[in-house]
CSV table of C-alpha atoms and ligand atoms in Angstrom, one decimal:
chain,number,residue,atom,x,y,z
A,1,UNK,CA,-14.7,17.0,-16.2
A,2,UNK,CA,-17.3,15.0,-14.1
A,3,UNK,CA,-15.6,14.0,-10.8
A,4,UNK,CA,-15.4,10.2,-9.8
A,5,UNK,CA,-15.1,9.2,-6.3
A,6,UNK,CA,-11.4,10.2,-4.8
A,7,UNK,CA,-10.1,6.2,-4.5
A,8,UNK,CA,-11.7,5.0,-7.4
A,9,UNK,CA,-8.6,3.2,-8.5
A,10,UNK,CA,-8.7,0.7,-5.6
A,11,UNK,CA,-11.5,-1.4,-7.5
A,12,UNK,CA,-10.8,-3.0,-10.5
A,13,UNK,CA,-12.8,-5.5,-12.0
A,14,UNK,CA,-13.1,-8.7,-10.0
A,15,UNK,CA,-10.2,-10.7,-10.3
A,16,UNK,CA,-12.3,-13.9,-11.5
A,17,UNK,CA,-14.3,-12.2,-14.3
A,18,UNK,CA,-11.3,-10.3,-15.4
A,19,UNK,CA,-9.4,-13.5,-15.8
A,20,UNK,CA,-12.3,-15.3,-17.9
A,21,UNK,CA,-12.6,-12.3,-20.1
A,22,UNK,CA,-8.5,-12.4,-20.6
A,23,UNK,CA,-9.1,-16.3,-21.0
A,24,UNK,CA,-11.8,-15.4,-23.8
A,25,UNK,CA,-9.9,-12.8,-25.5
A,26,UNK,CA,-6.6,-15.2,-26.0
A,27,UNK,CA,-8.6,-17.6,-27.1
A,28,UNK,CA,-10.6,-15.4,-29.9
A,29,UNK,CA,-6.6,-15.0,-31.1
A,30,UNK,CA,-6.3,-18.1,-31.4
A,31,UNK,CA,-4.3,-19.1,-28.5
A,32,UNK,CA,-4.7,-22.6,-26.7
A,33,UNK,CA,-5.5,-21.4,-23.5
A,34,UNK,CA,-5.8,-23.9,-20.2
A,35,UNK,CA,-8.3,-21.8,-18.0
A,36,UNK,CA,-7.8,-22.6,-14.4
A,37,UNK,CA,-8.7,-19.0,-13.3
A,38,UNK,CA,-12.6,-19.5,-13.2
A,39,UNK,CA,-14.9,-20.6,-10.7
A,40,UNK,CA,-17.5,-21.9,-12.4
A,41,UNK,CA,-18.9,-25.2,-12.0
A,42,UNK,CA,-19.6,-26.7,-15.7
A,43,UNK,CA,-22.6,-29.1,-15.5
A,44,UNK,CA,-26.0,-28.5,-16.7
A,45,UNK,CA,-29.1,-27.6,-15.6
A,46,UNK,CA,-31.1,-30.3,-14.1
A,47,UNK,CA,-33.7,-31.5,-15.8
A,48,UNK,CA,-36.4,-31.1,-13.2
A,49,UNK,CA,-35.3,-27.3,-12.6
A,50,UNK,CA,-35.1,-26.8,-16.9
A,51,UNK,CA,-39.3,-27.7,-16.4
A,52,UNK,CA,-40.0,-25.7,-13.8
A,53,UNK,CA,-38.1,-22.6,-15.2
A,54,UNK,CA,-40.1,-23.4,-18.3
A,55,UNK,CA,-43.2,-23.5,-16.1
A,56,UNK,CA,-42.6,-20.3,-14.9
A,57,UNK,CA,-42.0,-18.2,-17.6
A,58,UNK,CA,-45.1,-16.3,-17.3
A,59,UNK,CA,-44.0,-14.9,-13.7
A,60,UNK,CA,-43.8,-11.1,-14.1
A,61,UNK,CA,-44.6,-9.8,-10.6
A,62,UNK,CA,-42.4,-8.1,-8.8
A,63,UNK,CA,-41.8,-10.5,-5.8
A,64,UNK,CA,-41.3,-9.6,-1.9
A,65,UNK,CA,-38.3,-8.6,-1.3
A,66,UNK,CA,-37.0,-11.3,1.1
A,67,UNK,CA,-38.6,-13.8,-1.0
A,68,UNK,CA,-41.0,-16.0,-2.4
A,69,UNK,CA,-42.5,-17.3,0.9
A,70,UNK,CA,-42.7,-20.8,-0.7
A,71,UNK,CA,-38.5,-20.5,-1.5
A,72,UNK,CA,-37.9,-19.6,2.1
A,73,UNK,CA,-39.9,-22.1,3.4
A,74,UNK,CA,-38.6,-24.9,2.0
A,75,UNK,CA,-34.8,-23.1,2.0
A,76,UNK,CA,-35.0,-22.5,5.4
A,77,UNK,CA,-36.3,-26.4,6.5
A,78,UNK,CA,-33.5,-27.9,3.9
A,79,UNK,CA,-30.7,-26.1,5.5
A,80,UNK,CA,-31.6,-27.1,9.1
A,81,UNK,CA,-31.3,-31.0,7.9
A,82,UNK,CA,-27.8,-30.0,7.0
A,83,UNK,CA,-26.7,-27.4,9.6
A,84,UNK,CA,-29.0,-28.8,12.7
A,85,UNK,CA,-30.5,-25.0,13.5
A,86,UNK,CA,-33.5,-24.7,15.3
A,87,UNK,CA,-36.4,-23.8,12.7
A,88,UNK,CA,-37.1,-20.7,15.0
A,89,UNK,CA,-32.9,-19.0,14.6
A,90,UNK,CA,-33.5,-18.1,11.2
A,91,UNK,CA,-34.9,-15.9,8.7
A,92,UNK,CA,-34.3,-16.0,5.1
A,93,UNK,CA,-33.4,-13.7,2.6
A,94,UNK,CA,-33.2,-14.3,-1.2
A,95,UNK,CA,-31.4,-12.3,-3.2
A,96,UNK,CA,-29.2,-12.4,-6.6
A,97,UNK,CA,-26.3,-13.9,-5.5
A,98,UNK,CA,-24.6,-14.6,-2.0
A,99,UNK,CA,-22.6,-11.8,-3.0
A,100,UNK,CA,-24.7,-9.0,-2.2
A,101,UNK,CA,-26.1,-10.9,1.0
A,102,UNK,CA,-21.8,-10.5,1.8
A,103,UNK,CA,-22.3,-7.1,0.9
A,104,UNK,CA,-25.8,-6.3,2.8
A,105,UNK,CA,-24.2,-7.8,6.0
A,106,UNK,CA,-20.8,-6.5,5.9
A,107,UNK,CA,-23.4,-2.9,5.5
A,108,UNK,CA,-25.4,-3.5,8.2
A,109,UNK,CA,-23.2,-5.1,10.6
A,110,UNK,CA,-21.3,-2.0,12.1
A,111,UNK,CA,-17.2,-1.9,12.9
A,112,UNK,CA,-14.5,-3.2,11.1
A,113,UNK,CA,-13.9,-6.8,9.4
A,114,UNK,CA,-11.2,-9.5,10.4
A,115,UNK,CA,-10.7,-11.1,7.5
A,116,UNK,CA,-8.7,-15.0,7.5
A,117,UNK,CA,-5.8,-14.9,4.4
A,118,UNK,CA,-6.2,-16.7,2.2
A,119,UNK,CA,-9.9,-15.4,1.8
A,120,UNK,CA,-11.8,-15.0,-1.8
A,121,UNK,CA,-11.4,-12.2,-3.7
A,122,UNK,CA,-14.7,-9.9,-2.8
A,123,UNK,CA,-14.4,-9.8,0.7
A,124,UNK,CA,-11.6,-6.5,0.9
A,125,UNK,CA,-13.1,-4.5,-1.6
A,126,UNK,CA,-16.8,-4.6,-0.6
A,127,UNK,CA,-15.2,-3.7,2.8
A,128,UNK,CA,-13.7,-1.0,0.9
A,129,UNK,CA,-16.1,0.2,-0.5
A,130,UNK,CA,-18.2,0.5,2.5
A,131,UNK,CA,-15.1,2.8,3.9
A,132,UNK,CA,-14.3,0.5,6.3
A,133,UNK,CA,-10.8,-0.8,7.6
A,134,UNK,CA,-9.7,-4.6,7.7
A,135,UNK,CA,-7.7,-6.7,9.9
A,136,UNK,CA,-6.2,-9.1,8.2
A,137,UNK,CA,-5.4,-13.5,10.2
A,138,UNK,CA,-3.1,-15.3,8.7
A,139,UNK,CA,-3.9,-19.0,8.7
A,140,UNK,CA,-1.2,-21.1,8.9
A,141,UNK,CA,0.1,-23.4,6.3
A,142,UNK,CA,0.4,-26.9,7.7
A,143,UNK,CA,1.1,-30.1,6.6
A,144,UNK,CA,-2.7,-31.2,5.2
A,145,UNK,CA,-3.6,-27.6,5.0
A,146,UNK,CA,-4.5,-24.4,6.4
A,147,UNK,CA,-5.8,-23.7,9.9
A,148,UNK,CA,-6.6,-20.2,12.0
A,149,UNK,CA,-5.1,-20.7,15.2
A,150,UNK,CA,-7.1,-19.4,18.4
A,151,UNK,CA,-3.8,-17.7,19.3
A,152,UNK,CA,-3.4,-16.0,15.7
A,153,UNK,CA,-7.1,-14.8,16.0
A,154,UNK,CA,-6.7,-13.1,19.1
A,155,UNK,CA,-3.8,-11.5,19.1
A,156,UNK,CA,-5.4,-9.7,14.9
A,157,UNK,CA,-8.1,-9.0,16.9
A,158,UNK,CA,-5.9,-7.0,19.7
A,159,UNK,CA,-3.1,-5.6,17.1
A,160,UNK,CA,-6.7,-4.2,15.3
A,161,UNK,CA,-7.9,-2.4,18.1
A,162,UNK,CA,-4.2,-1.3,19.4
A,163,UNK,CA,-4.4,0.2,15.8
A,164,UNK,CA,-8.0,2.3,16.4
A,165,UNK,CA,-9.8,-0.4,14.6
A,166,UNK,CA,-12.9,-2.2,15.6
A,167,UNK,CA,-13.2,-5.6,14.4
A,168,UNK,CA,-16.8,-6.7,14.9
A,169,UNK,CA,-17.1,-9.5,12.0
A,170,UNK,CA,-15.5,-12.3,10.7
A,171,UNK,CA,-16.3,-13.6,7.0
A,172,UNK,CA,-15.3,-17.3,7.4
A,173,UNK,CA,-15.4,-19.6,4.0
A,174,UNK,CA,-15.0,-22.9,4.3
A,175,UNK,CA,-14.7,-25.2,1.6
A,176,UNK,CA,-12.7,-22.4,1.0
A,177,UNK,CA,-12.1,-20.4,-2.3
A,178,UNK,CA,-9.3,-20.3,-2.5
A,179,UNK,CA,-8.3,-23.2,-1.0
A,180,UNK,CA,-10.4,-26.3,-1.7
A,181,UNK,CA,-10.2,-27.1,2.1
A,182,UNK,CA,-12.4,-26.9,5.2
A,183,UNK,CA,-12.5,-26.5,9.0
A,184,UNK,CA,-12.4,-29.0,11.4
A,185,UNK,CA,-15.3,-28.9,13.7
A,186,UNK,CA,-12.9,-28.1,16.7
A,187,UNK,CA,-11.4,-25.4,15.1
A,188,UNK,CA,-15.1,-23.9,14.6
A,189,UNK,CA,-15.7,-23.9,18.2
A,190,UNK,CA,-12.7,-22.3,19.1
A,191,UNK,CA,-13.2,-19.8,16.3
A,192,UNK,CA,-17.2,-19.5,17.9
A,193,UNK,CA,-15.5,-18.9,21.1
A,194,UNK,CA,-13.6,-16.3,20.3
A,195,UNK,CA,-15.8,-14.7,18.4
A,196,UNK,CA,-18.6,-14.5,21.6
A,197,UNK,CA,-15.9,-13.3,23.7
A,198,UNK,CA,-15.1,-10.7,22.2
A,199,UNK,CA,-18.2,-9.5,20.8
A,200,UNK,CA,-17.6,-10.8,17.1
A,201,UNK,CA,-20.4,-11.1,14.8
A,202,UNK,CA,-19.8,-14.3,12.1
A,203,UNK,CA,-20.8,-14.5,8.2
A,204,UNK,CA,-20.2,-18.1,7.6
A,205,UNK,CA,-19.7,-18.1,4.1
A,206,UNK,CA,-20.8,-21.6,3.1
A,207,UNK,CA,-21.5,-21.5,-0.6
A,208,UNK,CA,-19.7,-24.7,-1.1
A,209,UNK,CA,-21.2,-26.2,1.5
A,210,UNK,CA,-22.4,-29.2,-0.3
A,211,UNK,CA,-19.2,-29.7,-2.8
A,212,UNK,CA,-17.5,-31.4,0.1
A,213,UNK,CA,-15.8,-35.1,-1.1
A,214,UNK,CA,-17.1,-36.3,2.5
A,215,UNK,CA,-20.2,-35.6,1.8
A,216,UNK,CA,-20.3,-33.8,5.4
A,217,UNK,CA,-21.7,-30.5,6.1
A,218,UNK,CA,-20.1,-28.3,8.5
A,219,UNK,CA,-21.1,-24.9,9.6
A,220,UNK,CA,-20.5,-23.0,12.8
A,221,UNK,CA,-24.3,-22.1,13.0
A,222,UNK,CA,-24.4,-25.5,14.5
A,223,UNK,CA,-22.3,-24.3,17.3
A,224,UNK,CA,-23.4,-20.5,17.5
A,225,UNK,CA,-26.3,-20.0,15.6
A,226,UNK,CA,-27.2,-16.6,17.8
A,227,UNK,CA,-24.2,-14.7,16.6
A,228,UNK,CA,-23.7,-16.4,12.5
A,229,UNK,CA,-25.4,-15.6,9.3
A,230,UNK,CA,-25.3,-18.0,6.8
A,231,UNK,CA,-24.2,-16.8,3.1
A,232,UNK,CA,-25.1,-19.2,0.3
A,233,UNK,CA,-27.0,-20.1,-2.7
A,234,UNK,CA,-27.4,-22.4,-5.9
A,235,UNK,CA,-24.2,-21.1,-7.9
A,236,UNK,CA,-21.6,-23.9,-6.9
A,237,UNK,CA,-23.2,-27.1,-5.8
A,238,UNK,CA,-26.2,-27.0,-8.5
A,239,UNK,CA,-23.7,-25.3,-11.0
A,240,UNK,CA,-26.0,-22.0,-11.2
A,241,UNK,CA,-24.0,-19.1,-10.9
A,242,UNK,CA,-26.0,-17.2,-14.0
A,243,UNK,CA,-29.1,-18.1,-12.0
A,244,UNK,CA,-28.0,-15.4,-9.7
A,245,UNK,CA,-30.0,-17.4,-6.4
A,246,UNK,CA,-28.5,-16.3,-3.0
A,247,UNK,CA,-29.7,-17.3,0.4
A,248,UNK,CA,-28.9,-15.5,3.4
A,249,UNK,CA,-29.5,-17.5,6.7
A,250,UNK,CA,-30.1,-14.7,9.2
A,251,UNK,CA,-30.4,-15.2,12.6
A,252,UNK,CA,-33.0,-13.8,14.7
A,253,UNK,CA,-31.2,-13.1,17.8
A,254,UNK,CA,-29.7,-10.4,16.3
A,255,UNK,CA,-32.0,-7.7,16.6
A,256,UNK,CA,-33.1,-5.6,13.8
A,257,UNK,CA,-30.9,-7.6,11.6
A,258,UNK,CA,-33.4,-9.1,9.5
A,259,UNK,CA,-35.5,-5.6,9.0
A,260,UNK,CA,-32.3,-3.7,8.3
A,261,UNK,CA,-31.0,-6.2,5.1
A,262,UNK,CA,-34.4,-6.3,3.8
A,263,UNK,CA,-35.0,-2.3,3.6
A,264,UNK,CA,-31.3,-2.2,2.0
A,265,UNK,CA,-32.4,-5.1,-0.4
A,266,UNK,CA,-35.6,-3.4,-0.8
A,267,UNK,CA,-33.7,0.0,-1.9
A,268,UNK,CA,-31.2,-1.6,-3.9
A,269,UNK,CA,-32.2,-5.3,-6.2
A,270,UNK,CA,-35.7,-5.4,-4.9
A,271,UNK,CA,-36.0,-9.1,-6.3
A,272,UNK,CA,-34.9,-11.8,-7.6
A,273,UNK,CA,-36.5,-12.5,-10.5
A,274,UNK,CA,-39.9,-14.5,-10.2
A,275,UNK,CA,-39.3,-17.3,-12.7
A,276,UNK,CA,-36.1,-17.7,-10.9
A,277,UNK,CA,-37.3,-17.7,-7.8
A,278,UNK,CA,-40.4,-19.8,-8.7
A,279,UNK,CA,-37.9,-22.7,-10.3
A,280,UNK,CA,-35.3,-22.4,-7.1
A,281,UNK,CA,-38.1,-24.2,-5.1
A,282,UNK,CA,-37.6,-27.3,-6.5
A,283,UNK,CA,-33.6,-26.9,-5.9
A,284,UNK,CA,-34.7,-26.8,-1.8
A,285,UNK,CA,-37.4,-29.6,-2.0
A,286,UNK,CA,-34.5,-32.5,-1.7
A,287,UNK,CA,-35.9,-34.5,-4.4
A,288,UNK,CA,-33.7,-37.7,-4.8
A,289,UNK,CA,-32.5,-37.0,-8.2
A,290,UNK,CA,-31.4,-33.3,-7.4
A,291,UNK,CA,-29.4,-34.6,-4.5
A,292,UNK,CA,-27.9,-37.5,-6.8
A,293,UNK,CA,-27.0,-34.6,-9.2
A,294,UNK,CA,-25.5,-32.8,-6.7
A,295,UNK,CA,-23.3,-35.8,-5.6
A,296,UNK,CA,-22.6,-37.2,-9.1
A,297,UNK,CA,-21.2,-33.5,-9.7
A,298,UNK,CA,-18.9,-33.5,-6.4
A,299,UNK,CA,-18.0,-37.1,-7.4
A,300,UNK,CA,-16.3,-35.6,-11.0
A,301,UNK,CA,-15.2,-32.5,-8.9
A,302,UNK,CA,-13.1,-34.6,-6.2
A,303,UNK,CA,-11.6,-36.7,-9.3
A,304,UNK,CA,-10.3,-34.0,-11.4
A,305,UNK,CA,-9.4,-31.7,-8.1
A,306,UNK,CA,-7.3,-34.5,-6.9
A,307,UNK,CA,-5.8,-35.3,-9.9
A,308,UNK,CA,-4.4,-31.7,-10.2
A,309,UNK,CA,-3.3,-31.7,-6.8
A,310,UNK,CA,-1.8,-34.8,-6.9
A,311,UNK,CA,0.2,-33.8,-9.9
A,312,UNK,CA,1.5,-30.6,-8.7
A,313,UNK,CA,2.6,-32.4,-5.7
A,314,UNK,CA,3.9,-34.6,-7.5
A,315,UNK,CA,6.4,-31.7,-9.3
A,316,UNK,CA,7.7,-30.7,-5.9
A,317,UNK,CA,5.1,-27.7,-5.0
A,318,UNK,CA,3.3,-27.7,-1.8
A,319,UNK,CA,-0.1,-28.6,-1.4
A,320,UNK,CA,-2.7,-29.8,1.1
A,321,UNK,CA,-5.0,-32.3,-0.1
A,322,UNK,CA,-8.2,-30.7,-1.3
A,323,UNK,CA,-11.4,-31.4,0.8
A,324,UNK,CA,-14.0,-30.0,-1.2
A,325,UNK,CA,-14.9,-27.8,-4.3
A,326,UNK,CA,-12.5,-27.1,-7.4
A,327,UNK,CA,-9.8,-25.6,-6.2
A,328,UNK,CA,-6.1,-25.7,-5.7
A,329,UNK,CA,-3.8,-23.2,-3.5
A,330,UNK,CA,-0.6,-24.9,-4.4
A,331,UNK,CA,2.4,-22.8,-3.1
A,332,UNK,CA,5.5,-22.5,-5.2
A,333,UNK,CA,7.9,-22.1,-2.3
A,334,UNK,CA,10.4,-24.8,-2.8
A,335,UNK,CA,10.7,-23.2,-6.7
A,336,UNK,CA,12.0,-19.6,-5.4
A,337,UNK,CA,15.2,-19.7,-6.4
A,338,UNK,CA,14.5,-21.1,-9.2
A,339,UNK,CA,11.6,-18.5,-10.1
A,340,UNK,CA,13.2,-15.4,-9.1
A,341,UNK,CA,16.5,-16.6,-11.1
A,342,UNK,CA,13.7,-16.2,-14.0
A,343,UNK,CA,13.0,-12.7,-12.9
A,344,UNK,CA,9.6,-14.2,-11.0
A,345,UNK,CA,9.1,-12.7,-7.6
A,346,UNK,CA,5.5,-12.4,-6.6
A,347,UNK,CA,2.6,-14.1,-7.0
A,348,UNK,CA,1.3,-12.3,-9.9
A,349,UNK,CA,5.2,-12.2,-11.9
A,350,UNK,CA,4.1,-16.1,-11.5
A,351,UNK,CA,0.2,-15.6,-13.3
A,352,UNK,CA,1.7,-13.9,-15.9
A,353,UNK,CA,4.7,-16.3,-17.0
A,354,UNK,CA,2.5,-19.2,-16.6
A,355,UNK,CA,0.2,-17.2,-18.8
A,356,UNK,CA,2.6,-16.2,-21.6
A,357,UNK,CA,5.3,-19.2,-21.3
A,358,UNK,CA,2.7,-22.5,-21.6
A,359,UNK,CA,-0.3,-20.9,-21.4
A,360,UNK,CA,-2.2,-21.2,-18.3
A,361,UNK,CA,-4.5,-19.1,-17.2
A,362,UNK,CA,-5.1,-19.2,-13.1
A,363,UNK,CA,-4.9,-16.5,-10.1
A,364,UNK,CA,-2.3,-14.7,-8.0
A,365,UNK,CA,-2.1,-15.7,-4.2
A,366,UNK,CA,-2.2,-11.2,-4.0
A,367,UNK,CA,-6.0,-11.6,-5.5
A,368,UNK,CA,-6.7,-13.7,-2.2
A,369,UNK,CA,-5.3,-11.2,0.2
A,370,UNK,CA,-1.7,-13.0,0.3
A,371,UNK,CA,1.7,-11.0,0.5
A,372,UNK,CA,2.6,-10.1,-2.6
A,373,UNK,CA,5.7,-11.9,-2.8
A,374,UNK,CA,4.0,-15.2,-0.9
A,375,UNK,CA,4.6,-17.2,-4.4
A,376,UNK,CA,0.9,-19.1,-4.2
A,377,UNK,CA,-2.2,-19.4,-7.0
A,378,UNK,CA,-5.7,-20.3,-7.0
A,379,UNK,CA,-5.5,-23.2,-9.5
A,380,UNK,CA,-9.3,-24.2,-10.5
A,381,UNK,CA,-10.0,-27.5,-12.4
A,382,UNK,CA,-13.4,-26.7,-14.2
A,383,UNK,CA,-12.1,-26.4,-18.2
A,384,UNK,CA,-13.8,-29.0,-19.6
A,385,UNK,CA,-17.9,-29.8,-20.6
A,386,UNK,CA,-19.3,-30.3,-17.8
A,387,UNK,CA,-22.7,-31.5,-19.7
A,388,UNK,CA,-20.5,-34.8,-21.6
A,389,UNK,CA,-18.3,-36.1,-18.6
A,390,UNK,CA,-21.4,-35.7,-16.2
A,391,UNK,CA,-22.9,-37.8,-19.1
A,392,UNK,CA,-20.1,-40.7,-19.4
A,393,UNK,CA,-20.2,-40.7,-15.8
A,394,UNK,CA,-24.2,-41.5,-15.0
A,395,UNK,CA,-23.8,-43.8,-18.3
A,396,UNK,CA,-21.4,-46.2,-16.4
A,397,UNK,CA,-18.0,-44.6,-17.4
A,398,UNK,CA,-15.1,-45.0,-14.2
A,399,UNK,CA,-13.6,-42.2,-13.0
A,400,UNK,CA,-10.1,-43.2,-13.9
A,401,UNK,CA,-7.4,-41.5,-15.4
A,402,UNK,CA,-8.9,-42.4,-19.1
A,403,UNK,CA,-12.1,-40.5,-17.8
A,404,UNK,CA,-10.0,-37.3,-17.8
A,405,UNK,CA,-7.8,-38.3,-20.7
A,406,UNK,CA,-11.1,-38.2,-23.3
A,407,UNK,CA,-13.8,-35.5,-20.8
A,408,UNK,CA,-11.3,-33.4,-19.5
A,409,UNK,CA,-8.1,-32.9,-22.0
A,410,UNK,CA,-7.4,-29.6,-20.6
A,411,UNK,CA,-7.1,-30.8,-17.2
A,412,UNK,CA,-5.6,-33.8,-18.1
A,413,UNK,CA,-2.4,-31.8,-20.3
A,414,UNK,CA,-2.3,-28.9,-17.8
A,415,UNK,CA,0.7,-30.8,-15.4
A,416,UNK,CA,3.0,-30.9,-18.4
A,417,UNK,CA,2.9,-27.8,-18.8
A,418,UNK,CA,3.8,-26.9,-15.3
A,419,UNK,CA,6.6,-29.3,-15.8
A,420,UNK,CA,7.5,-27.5,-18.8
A,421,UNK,CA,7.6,-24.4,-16.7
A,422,UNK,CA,9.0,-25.4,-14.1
A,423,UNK,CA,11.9,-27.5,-15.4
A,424,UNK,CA,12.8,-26.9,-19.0
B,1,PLP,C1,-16.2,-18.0,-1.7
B,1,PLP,C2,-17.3,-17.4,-2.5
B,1,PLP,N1,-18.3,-16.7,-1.9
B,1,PLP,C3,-19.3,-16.2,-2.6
B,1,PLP,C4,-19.4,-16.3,-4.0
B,1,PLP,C5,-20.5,-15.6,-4.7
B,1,PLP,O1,-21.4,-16.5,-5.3
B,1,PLP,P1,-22.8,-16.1,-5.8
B,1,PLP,O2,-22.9,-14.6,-5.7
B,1,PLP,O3,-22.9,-16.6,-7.1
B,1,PLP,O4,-23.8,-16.7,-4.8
B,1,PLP,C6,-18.4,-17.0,-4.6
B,1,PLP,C7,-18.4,-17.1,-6.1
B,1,PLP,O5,-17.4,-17.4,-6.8
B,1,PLP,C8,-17.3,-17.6,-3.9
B,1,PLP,O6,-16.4,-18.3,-4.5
């Protein structure tokens, strides 16, 4: 028998891809499946990144491994209009996917990682499988949404220590996956407070950044730029997730930082791949009708998003009005009686019913680092063609409640069928 790692068991396939290959699988029976367990944006590619992808199909080099210098140029110059860093903080990293930038930093940054609940789904087990220990802050539900108190942070970070850990990073996320919500800019200075007081290092995880339904963007690099890397990439706001672009902001006051992730990416994905990388530059370059794109997408986004929150308020469930993204945490609290009386008691009892009693298809609060029994799911509101309502929209068509009716008849049916599952 050849021998597999002792704790193998502890990772599964990520909760996301697992629940669009169940979603797949259903539907390949047959089944009429509502998917609202996937994060993927659904609009097309750009026109003007389609050409230059085309352009730079005969790319075949093996590229350096932080980059095409021309992609972190113009990456690096594009985030400082929206975060307000000084050119001179950061160094950029390219790689496939923010995800392994997570995983480079949470490598090379040393000590144990406080981790904010609810927090997306990668975070625990990259930590994991590093063989390190977590601590985990729970932010508190309030009326319009979630917030991690100063007192809250402080005393995870002493309980961590009293318990032989030692927390030296934070992974913030905010728009939030789960969540759909941000961080108030005075919350991020008391967070950045904290966090230089007690030697914290930040990965401000800011991949949808630029999905906010304010249109603001708000990072803690604006506050602490010296101690926060910035994770994120072209996978939510530009819909590109198979493009596999990530962009690590790294900060240069951290010594040996930069040198370290670039000799693990240089050991590990050496680089993206150069047509890739060649077509991101125009992602970076601002170019009015990219940024239009970007905000014709969020547009759709915060219409459908609300709509689902709205409804689920609506049936008596708990939640905060999204900010930002596609996302819904709505918390089924006010239900328990009713749901354990149905032989429902923790978050993922909940997936499955929804699953097998009116099929819908989202995630367990658990996935997200919540308590089991803590009866919340990550709702997503992306099942529909992204290419035909982003279409009807540019072509004039309002965003009403017709406009979800004809582009987005899975989103529009799925409150029934809470209502079904909740009442009858
Ligand atoms: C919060 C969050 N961070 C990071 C990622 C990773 O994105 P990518 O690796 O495509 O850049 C995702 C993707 O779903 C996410 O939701």
């Amino acid at each position: 028998m050849i021998p597999l790692i002792p704790n193998f068991s502890q990772f599964e396939l990520s909760p996301t891809l697992a629940a669009n290959e169940q979603a797949a699988i259903l539907r390949a029976a047959g089944k009429k499946v509502i998917h609202m367990g996937f994060g993927q944006s659904p609009f097309p590619v750009p026109q003007r990144l389609q050409k230059a992808l085309k352009d730079n199909v005969i790319q075949k080099s093996y590229l350096a491994t932080a980059g095409l210098e021309e992609l972190r140029e113009v990456t690096l110059d594009y985030y400082q209009r929206l975060v307000g860093y000084a050119p001179n903080d950061y160094d950029v990293l390219i790689a496939p996917g923010s995800k392994l930038i997570l995983y480079a930093l949470q490598m090379a940054i040393a000590g144990d990682l406080l981790m904010p609940v609810p927090a997306w789904v990668s975070y625990e087990p990259q930590s994991a499988m590093l063989g390190r220990k977590i601590s985990k802050v729970y932010a508190r539900f309030v009326e319009d949404g979630y917030v991690l108190t100063p007192q809250d942070m402080k005393d995870a970070i002493k309980a961590a220590r009293d318990n032989g850990q030692d927390p030296r990073k934070i992974i913030l996320n905010y728009p939030s996956n789960p969540t759909g919500l941000s961080i108030t800019h005075k919350n991020l200075e008391e967070i950045a407070d904290i966090c230089r007081e007690e030697g914290i290092f930040i990965i401000s995880d800011e991949i949808y950044g630029q999905v906010t339904y304010d249109a603001e963007y708000r990072s803690i690099a604006s506050v602490a730029p010296d101690i926060t890397a910035i994770t994120t990439g072209l996978s939510k706001h530009l819909s590109l997730g198979g493009w596999r672009v990530g962009v690590g902001l790294i900060p240069k006051q951290v010594k040996g930082l930069f040198p370290l992730l670039n000799n693990i990416a240089s050991e590990t994905w050496s680089s993206v791949a150069a047509p890739i990388q060649y077509a991101a530059i125009e992602a970076f370059k601002g170019h009015a009708d990219i940024e239009d794109h970007i905000k014709a997408c969020t547009d759709i986004h915060y219409h459908l998003n609300q709509y689902v929150a709205n409804s689920l308020r609506d049936l008596g469930l708990y939640v905060p009005p999204p900010q930002a993204a596609f996302y819904n945490y709505p918390d089924f609290a006010p239900f328990k009686a009713q749901l354990n009386a149905k032989g429902v008691y923790t978050s993922q009892d909940l997936t499955d019913r929804l699953l097998s009693d009116v099929g819908v298809l989202t995630l367990p609060g658990i996935a997200f680092g919540a308590d089991p029994e803590t009866l919340t799911l990550r709702v997503s509101a992306n099942d529909y063609d992204g290419e035909a309502a982003l279409e009807a929209y540019l072509s004039g068509q309002n965003l009403d409640m017709l406009f979800i009716e004809k582009y987005a008849p899975h989103i529009y049916e799925a409150p029934s069928r809470y209502k079904t599952f909740l009442f009858e």
